[in-house]
mmCIF file of C-alpha atoms in Angstrom:
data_model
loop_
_atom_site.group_PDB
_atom_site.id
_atom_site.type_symbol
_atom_site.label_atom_id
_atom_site.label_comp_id
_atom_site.label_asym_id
_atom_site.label_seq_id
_atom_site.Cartn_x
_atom_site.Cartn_y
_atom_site.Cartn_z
ATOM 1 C CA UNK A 1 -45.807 3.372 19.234
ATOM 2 C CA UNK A 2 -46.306 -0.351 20.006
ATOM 3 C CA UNK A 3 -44.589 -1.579 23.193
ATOM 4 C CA UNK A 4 -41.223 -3.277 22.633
ATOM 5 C CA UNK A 5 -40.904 -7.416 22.525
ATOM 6 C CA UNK A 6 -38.462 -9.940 23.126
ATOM 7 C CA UNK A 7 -38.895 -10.319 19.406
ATOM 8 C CA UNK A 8 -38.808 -6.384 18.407
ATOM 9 C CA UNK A 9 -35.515 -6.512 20.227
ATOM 10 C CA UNK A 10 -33.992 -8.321 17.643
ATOM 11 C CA UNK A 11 -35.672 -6.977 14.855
ATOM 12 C CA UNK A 12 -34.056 -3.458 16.169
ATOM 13 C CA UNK A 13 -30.463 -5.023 15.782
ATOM 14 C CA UNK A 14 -31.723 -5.756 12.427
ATOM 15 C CA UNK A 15 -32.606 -2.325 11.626
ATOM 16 C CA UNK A 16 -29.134 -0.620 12.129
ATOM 17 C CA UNK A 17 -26.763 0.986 9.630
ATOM 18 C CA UNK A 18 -24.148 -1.796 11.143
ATOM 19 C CA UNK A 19 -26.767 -4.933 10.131
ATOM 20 C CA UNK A 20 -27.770 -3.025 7.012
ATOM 21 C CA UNK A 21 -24.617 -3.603 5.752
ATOM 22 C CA UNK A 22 -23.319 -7.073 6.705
ATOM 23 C CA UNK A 23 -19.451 -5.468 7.964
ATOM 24 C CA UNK A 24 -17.820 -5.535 11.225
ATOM 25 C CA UNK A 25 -19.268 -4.087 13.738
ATOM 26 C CA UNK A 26 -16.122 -2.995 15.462
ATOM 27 C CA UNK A 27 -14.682 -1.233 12.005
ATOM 28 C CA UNK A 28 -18.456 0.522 11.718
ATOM 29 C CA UNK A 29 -18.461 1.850 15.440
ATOM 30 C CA UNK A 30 -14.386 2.651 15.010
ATOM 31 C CA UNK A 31 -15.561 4.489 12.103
ATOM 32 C CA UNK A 32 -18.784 6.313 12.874
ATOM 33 C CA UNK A 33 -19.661 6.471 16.780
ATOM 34 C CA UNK A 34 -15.944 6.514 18.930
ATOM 35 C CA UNK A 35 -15.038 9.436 19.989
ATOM 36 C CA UNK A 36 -12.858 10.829 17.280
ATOM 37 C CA UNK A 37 -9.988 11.655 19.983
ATOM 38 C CA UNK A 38 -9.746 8.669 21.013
ATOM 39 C CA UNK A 39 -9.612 6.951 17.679
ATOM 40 C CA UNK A 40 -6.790 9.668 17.279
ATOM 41 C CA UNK A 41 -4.847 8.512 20.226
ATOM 42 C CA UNK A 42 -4.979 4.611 19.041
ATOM 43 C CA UNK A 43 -3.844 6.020 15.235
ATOM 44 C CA UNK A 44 -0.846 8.079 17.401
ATOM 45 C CA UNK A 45 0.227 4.668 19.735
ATOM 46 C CA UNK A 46 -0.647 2.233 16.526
ATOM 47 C CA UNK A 47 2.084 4.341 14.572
ATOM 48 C CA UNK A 48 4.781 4.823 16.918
ATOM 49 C CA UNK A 49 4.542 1.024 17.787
ATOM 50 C CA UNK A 50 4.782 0.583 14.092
ATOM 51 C CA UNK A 51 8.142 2.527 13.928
ATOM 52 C CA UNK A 52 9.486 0.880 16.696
ATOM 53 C CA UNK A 53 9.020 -2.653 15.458
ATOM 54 C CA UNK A 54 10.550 -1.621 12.115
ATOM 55 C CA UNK A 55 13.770 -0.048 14.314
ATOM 56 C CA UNK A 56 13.803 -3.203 16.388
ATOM 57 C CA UNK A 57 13.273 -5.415 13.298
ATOM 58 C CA UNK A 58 15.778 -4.242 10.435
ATOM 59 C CA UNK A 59 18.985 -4.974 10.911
ATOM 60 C CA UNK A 60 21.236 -1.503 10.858
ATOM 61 C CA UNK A 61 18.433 0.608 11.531
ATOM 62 C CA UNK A 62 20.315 2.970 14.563
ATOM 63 C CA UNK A 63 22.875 3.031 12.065
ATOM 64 C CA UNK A 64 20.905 4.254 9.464
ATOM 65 C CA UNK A 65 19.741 7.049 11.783
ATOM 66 C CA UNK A 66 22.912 8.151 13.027
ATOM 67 C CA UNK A 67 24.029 8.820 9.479
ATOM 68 C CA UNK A 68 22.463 11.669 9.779
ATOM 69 C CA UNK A 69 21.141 12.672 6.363
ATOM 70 C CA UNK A 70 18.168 10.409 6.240
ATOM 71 C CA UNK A 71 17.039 12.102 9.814
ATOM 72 C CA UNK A 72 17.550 15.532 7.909
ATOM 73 C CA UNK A 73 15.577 14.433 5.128
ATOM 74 C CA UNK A 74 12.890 13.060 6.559
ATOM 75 C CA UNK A 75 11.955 15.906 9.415
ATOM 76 C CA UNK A 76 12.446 19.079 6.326
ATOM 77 C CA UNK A 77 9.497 16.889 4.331
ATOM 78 C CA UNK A 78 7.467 16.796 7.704
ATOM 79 C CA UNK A 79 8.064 20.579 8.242
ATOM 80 C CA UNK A 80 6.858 21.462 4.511
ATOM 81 C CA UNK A 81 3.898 18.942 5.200
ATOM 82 C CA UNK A 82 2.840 20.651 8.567
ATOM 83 C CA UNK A 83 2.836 23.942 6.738
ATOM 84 C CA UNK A 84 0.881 22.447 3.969
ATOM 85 C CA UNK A 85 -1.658 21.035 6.654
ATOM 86 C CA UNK A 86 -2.520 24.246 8.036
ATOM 87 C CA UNK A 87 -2.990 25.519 4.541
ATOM 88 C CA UNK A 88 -5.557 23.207 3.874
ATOM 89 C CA UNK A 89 -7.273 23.356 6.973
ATOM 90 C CA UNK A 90 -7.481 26.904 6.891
ATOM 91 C CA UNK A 91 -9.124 26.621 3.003
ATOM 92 C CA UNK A 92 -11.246 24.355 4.663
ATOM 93 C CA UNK A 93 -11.989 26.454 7.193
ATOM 94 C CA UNK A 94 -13.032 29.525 3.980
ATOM 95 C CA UNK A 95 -14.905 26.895 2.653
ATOM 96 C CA UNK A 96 -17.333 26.251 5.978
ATOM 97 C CA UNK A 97 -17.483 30.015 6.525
ATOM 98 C CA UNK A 98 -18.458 31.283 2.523
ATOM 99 C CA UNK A 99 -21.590 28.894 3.278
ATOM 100 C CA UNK A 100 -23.168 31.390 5.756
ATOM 101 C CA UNK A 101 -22.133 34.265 3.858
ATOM 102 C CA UNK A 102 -24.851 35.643 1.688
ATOM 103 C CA UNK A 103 -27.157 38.866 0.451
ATOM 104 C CA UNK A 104 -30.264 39.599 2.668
ATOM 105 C CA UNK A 105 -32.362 37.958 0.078
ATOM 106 C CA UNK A 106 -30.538 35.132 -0.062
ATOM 107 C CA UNK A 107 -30.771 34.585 4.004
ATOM 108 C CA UNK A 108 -34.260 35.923 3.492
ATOM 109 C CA UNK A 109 -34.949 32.694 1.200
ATOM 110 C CA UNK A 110 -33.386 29.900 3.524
ATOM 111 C CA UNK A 111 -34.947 31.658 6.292
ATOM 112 C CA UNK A 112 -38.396 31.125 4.812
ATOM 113 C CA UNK A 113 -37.405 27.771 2.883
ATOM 114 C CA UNK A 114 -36.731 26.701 6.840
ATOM 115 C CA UNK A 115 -40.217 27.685 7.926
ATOM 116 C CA UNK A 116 -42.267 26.424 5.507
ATOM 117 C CA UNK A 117 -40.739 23.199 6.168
ATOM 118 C CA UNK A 118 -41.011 22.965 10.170
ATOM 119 C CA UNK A 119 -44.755 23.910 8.907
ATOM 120 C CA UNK A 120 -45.091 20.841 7.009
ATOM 121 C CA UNK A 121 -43.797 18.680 9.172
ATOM 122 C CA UNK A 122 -45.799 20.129 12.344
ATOM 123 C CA UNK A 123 -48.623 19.276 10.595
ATOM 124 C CA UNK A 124 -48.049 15.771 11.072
ATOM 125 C CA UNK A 125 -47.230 16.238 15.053
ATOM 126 C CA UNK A 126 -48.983 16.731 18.503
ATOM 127 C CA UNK A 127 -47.350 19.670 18.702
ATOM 128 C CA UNK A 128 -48.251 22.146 16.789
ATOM 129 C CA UNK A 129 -45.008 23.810 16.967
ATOM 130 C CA UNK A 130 -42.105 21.533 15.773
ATOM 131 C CA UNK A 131 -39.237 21.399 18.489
ATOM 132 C CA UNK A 132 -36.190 23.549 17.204
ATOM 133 C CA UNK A 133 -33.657 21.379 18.995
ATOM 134 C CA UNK A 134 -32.468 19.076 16.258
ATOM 135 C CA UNK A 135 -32.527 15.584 18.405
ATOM 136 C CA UNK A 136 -36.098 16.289 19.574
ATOM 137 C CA UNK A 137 -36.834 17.554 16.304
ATOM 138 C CA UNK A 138 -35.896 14.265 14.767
ATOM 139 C CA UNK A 139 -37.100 12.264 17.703
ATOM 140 C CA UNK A 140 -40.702 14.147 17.302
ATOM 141 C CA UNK A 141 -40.979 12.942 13.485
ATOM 142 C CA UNK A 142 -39.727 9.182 14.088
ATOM 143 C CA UNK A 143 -42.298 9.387 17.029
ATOM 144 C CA UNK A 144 -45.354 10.461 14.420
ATOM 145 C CA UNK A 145 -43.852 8.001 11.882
ATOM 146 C CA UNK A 146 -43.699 5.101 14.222
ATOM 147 C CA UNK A 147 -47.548 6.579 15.616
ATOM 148 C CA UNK A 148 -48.961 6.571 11.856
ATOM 149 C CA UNK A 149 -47.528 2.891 11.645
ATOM 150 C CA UNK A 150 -49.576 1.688 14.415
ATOM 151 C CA UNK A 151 -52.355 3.625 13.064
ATOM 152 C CA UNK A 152 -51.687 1.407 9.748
ATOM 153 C CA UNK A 153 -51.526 -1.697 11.396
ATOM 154 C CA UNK A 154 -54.870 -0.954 13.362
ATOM 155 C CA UNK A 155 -56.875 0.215 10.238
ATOM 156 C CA UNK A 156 -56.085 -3.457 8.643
ATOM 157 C CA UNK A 157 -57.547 -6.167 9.127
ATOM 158 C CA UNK A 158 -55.158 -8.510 11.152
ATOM 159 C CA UNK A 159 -56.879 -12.034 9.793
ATOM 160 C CA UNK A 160 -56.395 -10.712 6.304
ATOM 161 C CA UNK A 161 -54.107 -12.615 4.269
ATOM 162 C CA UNK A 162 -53.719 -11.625 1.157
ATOM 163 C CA UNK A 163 -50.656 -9.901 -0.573
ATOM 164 C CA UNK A 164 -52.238 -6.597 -0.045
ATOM 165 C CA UNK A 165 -52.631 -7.458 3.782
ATOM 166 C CA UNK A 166 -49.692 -8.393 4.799
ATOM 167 C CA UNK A 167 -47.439 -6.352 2.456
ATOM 168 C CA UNK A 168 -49.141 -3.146 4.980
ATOM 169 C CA UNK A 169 -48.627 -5.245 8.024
ATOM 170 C CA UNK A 170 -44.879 -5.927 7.374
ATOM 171 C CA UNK A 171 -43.909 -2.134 6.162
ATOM 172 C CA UNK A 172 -45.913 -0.655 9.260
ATOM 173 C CA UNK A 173 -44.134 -3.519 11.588
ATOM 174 C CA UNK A 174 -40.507 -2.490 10.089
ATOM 175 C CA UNK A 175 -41.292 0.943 10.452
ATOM 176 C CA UNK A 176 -42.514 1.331 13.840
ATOM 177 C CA UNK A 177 -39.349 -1.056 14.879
ATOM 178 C CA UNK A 178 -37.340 1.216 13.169
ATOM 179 C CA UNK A 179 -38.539 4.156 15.014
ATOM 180 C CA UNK A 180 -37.912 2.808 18.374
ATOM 181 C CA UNK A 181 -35.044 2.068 17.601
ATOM 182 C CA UNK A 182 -34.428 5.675 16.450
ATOM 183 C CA UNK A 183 -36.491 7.184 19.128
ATOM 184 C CA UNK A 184 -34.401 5.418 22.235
ATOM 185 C CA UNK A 185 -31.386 7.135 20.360
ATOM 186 C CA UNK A 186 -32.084 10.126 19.995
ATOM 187 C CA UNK A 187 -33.335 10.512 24.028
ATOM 188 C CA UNK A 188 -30.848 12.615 25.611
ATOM 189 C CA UNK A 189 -28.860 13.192 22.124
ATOM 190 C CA UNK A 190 -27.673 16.595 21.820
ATOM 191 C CA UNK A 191 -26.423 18.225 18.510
ATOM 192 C CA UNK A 192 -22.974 18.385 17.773
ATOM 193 C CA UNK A 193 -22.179 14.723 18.221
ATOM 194 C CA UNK A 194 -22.335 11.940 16.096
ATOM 195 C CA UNK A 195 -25.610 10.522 18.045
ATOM 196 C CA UNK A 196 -27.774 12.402 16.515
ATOM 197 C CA UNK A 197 -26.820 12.295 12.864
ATOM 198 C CA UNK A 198 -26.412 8.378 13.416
ATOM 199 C CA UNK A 199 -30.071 7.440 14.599
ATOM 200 C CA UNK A 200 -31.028 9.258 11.703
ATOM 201 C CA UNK A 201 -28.712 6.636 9.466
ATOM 202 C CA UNK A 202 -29.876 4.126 11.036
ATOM 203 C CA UNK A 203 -33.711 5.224 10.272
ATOM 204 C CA UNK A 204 -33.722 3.710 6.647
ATOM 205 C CA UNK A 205 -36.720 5.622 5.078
ATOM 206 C CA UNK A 206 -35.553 5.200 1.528
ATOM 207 C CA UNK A 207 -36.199 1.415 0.861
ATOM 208 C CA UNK A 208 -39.663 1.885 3.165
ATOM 209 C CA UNK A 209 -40.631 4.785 1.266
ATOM 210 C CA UNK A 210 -39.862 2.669 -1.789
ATOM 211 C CA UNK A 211 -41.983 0.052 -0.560
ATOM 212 C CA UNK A 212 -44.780 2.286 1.044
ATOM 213 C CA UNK A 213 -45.506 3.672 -3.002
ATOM 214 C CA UNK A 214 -45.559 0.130 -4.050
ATOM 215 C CA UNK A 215 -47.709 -0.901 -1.987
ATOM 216 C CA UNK A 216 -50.301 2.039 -2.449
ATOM 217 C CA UNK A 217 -50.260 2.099 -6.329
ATOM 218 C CA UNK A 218 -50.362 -2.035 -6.533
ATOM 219 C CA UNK A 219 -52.658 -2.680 -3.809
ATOM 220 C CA UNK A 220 -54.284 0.734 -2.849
ATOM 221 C CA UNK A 221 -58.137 -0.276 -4.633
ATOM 222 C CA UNK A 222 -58.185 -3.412 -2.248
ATOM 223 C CA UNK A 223 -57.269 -1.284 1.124
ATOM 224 C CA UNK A 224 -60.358 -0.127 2.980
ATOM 225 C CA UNK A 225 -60.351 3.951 3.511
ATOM 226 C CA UNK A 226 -58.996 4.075 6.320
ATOM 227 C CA UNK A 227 -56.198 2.008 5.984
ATOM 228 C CA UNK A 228 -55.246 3.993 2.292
ATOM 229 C CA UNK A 229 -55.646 7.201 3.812
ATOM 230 C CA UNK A 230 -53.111 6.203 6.980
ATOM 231 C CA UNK A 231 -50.470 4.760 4.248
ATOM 232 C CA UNK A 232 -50.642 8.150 2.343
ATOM 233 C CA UNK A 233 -49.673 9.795 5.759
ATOM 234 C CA UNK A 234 -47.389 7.377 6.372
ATOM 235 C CA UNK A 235 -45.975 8.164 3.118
ATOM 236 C CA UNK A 236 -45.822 11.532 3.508
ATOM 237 C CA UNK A 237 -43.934 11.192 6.793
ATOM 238 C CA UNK A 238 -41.113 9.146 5.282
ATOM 239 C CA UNK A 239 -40.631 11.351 2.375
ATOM 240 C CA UNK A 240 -40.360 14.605 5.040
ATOM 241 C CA UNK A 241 -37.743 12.542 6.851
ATOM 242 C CA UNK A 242 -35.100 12.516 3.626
ATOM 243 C CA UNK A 243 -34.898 16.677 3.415
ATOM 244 C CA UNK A 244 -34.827 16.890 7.230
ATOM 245 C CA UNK A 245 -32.072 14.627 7.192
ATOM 246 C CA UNK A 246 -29.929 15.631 5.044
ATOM 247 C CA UNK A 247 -30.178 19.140 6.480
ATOM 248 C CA UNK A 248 -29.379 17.885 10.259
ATOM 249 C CA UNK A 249 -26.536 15.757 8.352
ATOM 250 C CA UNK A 250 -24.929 19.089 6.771
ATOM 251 C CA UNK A 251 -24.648 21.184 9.870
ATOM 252 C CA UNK A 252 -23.458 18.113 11.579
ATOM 253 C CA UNK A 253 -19.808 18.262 8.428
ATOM 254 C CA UNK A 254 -20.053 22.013 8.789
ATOM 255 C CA UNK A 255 -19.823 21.289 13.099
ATOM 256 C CA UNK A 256 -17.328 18.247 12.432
ATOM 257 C CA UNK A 257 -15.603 21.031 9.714
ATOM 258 C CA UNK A 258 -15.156 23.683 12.441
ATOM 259 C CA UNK A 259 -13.944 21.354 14.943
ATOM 260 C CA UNK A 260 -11.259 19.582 12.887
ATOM 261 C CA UNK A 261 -9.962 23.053 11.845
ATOM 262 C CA UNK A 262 -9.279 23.918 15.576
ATOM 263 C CA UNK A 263 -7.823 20.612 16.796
ATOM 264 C CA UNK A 264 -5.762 20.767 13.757
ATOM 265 C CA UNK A 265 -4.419 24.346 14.073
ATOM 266 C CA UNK A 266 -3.717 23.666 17.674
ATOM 267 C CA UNK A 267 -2.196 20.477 16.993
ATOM 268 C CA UNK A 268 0.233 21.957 14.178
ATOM 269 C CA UNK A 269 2.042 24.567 16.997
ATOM 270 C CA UNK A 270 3.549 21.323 19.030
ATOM 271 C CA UNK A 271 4.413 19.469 15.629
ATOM 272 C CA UNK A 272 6.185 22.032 14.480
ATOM 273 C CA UNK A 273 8.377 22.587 17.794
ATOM 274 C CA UNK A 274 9.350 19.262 17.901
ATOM 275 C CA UNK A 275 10.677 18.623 14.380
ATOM 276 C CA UNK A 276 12.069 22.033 14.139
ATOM 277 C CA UNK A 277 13.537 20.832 17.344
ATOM 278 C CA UNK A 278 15.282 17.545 15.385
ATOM 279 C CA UNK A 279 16.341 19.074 12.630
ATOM 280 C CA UNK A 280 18.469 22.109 15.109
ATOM 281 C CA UNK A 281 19.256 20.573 18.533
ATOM 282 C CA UNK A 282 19.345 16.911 17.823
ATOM 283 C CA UNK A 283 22.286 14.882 16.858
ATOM 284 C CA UNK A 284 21.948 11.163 16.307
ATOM 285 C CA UNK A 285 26.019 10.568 16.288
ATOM 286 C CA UNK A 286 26.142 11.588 20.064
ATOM 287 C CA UNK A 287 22.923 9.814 21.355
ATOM 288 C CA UNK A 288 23.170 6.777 23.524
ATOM 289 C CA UNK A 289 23.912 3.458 21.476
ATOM 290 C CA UNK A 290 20.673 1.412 23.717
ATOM 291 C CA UNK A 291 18.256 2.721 26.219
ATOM 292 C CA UNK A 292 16.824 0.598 29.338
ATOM 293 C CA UNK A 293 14.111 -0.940 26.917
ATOM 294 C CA UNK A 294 16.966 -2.092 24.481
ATOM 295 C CA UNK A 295 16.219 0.143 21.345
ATOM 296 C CA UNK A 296 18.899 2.399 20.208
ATOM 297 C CA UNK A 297 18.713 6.121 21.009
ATOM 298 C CA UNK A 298 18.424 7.697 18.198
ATOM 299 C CA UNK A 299 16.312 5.666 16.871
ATOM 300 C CA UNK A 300 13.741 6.216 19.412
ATOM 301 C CA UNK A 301 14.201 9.564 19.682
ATOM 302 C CA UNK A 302 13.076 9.817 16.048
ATOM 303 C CA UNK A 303 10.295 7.185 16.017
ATOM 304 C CA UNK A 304 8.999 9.372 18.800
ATOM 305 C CA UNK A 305 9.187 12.552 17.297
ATOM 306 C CA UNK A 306 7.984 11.015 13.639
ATOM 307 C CA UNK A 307 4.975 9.941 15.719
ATOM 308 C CA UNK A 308 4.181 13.694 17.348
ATOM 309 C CA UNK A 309 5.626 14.991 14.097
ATOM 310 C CA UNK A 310 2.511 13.627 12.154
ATOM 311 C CA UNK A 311 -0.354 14.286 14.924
ATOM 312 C CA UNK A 312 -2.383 17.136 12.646
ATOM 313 C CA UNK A 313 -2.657 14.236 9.460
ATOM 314 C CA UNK A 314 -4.021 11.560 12.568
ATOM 315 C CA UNK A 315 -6.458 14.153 13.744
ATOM 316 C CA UNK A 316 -7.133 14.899 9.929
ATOM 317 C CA UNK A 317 -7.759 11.113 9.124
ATOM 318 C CA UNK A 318 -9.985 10.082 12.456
ATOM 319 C CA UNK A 319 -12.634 13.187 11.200
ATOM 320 C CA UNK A 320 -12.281 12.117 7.264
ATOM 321 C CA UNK A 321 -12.746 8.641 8.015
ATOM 322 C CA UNK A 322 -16.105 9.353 9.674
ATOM 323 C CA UNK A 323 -17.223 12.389 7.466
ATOM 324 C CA UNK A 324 -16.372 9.985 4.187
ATOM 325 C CA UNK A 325 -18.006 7.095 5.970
ATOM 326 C CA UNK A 326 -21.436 9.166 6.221
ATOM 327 C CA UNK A 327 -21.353 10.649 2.765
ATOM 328 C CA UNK A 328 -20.767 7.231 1.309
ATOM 329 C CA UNK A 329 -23.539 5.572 3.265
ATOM 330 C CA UNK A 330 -26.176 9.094 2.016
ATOM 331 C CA UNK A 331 -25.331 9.643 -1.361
ATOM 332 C CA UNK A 332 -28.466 10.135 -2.568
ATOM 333 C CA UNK A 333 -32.163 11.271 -1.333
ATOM 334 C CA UNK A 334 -35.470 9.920 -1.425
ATOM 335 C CA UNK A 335 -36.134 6.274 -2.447
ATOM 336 C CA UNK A 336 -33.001 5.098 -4.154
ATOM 337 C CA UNK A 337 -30.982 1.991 -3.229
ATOM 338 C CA UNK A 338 -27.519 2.429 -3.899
ATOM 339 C CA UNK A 339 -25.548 -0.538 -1.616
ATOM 340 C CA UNK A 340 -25.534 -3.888 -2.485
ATOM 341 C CA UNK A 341 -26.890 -5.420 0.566
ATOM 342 C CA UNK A 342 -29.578 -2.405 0.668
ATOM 343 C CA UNK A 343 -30.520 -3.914 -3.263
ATOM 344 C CA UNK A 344 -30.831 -7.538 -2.343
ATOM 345 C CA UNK A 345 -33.659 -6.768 0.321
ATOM 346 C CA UNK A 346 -35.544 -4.642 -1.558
ATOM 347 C CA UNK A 347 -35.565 -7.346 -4.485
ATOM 348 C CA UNK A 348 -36.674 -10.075 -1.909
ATOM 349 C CA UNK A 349 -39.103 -7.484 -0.861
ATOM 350 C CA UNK A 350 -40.501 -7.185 -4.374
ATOM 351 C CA UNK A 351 -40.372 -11.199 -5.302
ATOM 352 C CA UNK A 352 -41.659 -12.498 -1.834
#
């Protein structure tokens, strides 16, 4: 690939799933790359803050609590809901598992189904022998992609300017950005976190696949040999990319699956000790009426427990969040544009 320029730098910024879509940066990393823990803990202290400033705020509130029935009330419904939980995750958990149970022929098939596709796409490496890591697998095809770009650029002529000139000069500059961009993220990624999964997001081969076809079938007769032949590779690269995507991007739920089924099931044991805990050994009638920060008692006592209480729905919303986030943003596969912002390029693509 081409080295990197002051100007390539900010065509990378460009290039990712964050820019793509116009939002907030902050809400798109809060959503996709933080550490799901932590985004758990900052769900945990947002909510307990929450309850406090409601106890602090409405008048009558330690009151309320030391009625008693409402504390009742509310930790039974948290019990049944715990219970629930670890119903679901544990379907969940049947669901992830019947997907790697199978006859002999059936394994047989993917088996064979996942050969003949490293195959394919080793025929487009150095190697002759695709990597079976998943980063460096995905890092070894952006590689070729962004190599076959160059090879693009070099096999047209650079004071050509016609349409059919520098419609191949901007899709083989996007896509070698893009795969540097990819490339440097990938370095060092291992698989099981989010890293890998989102340099592979933020490689957008659908709308350059899209415009690679275009430009062959429009402007294809008026490209010397060379050039068409290195745009049908090019091609072909991109449209390998979308399977070996959305394969990496399944094991990554089925990982994500697995993980939130074991933080979930761990987290349940302490949730349900402490509001099993409220509902026999606390009494709101005999707890102090303030405490040294100047809340009442009970009423901190049962913001705090409400807070540990719900814990397994946190973890359970930090994972979804992401996991919903992806699948939104990779509905489909292959060179469909689905978002809005995704639509509007592609149509100034086509006009200009």
């Amino acid at each position: 690939m081409s080295s990197e320029t002051t100007d390539d730098a900010g065509a990378d910024a460009a290039e990712s799933m964050a820019e793509r879509s116009e939002g907030d940066t902050t809400l798109a990393y809060l959503l996709l790359g933080a550490d799901r823990r932590l985004v758990t803990l900052g769900l945990l202290v947002g909510l307990f803050a929450a309850l406090l400033l409601v106890a602090v705020a409405v008048p009558g509130a330690g009151a309320a609590v030391r009625a008693g029935d409402p504390v009742e009330t509310l930790f039974q419904a948290l019990v049944g809901a715990t219970v629930t939980g670890v119903t679901l995750v544990l379907t969940l958990n049947q669901l992830v598992l019947s997907q790697e149970l199978g006859a002999v022929g059936d394994q047989r098939e993917r088996m064979e189904d996942a050969m003949a596709f490293r195959a394919d796409v080793a025929d487009h490496l150095v190697d002759p022998v695709a990597p079976a890591e998943p980063s460096a697998f995905l890092r070894a095809m952006v590689t070729a992609t962004g190599d076959q770009a160059d090879r693009l650029l070099d096999a047209v002529d650079a004071g050509r300017d016609d349409e059919a000139g520098r419609g191949v000069r901007d899709l083989a500059e996007s896509v070698d950005t893009a795969a540097r961009l990819a490339s440097g993220s990938l370095s060092g990624a291992t698989f099981g976190r989010f890293t890998v999964v989102g340099a592979a997001l933020d490689f957008e081969y659908s709308r350059k696949l899209y415009r690679a076809r275009q430009l062959r079938e429009a402007h294809g007769d008026q490209l010397p040999d060379e050039a068409r032949d290195a745009l049908a590779e090019l091609e072909e690269l991109l449209r390998l990319f979308g399977p070996a995507r959305e394969q990496f991007k399944t094991l990554y739920f089925r990982s994500e699956l697995v993980d939130l089924s074991r933080l979930v099931l761990v987290a349940s044991l302490p949730s349900l000790v402490v509001t099993v805990s409220v509902l026999a050994f606390f009494e709101p009638t005999t707890a102090p009426l303030a405490t040294p920060v100047g809340i009442d008692a009970a009423a901190l006592v049962v913001c705090t427990a409400t807070a540990l209480a719900l814990l397994p729905f946190l973890i359970l919303l930090s994972y979804v969040l992401r996991i919903a986030t992806v699948a939104g943003r990779t509905l489909s596969i292959g060179p469909f544009i689905l978002r809005e912002t995704d639509r509007e390029a592609t149509t100034e693509t086509d006009t200009g």
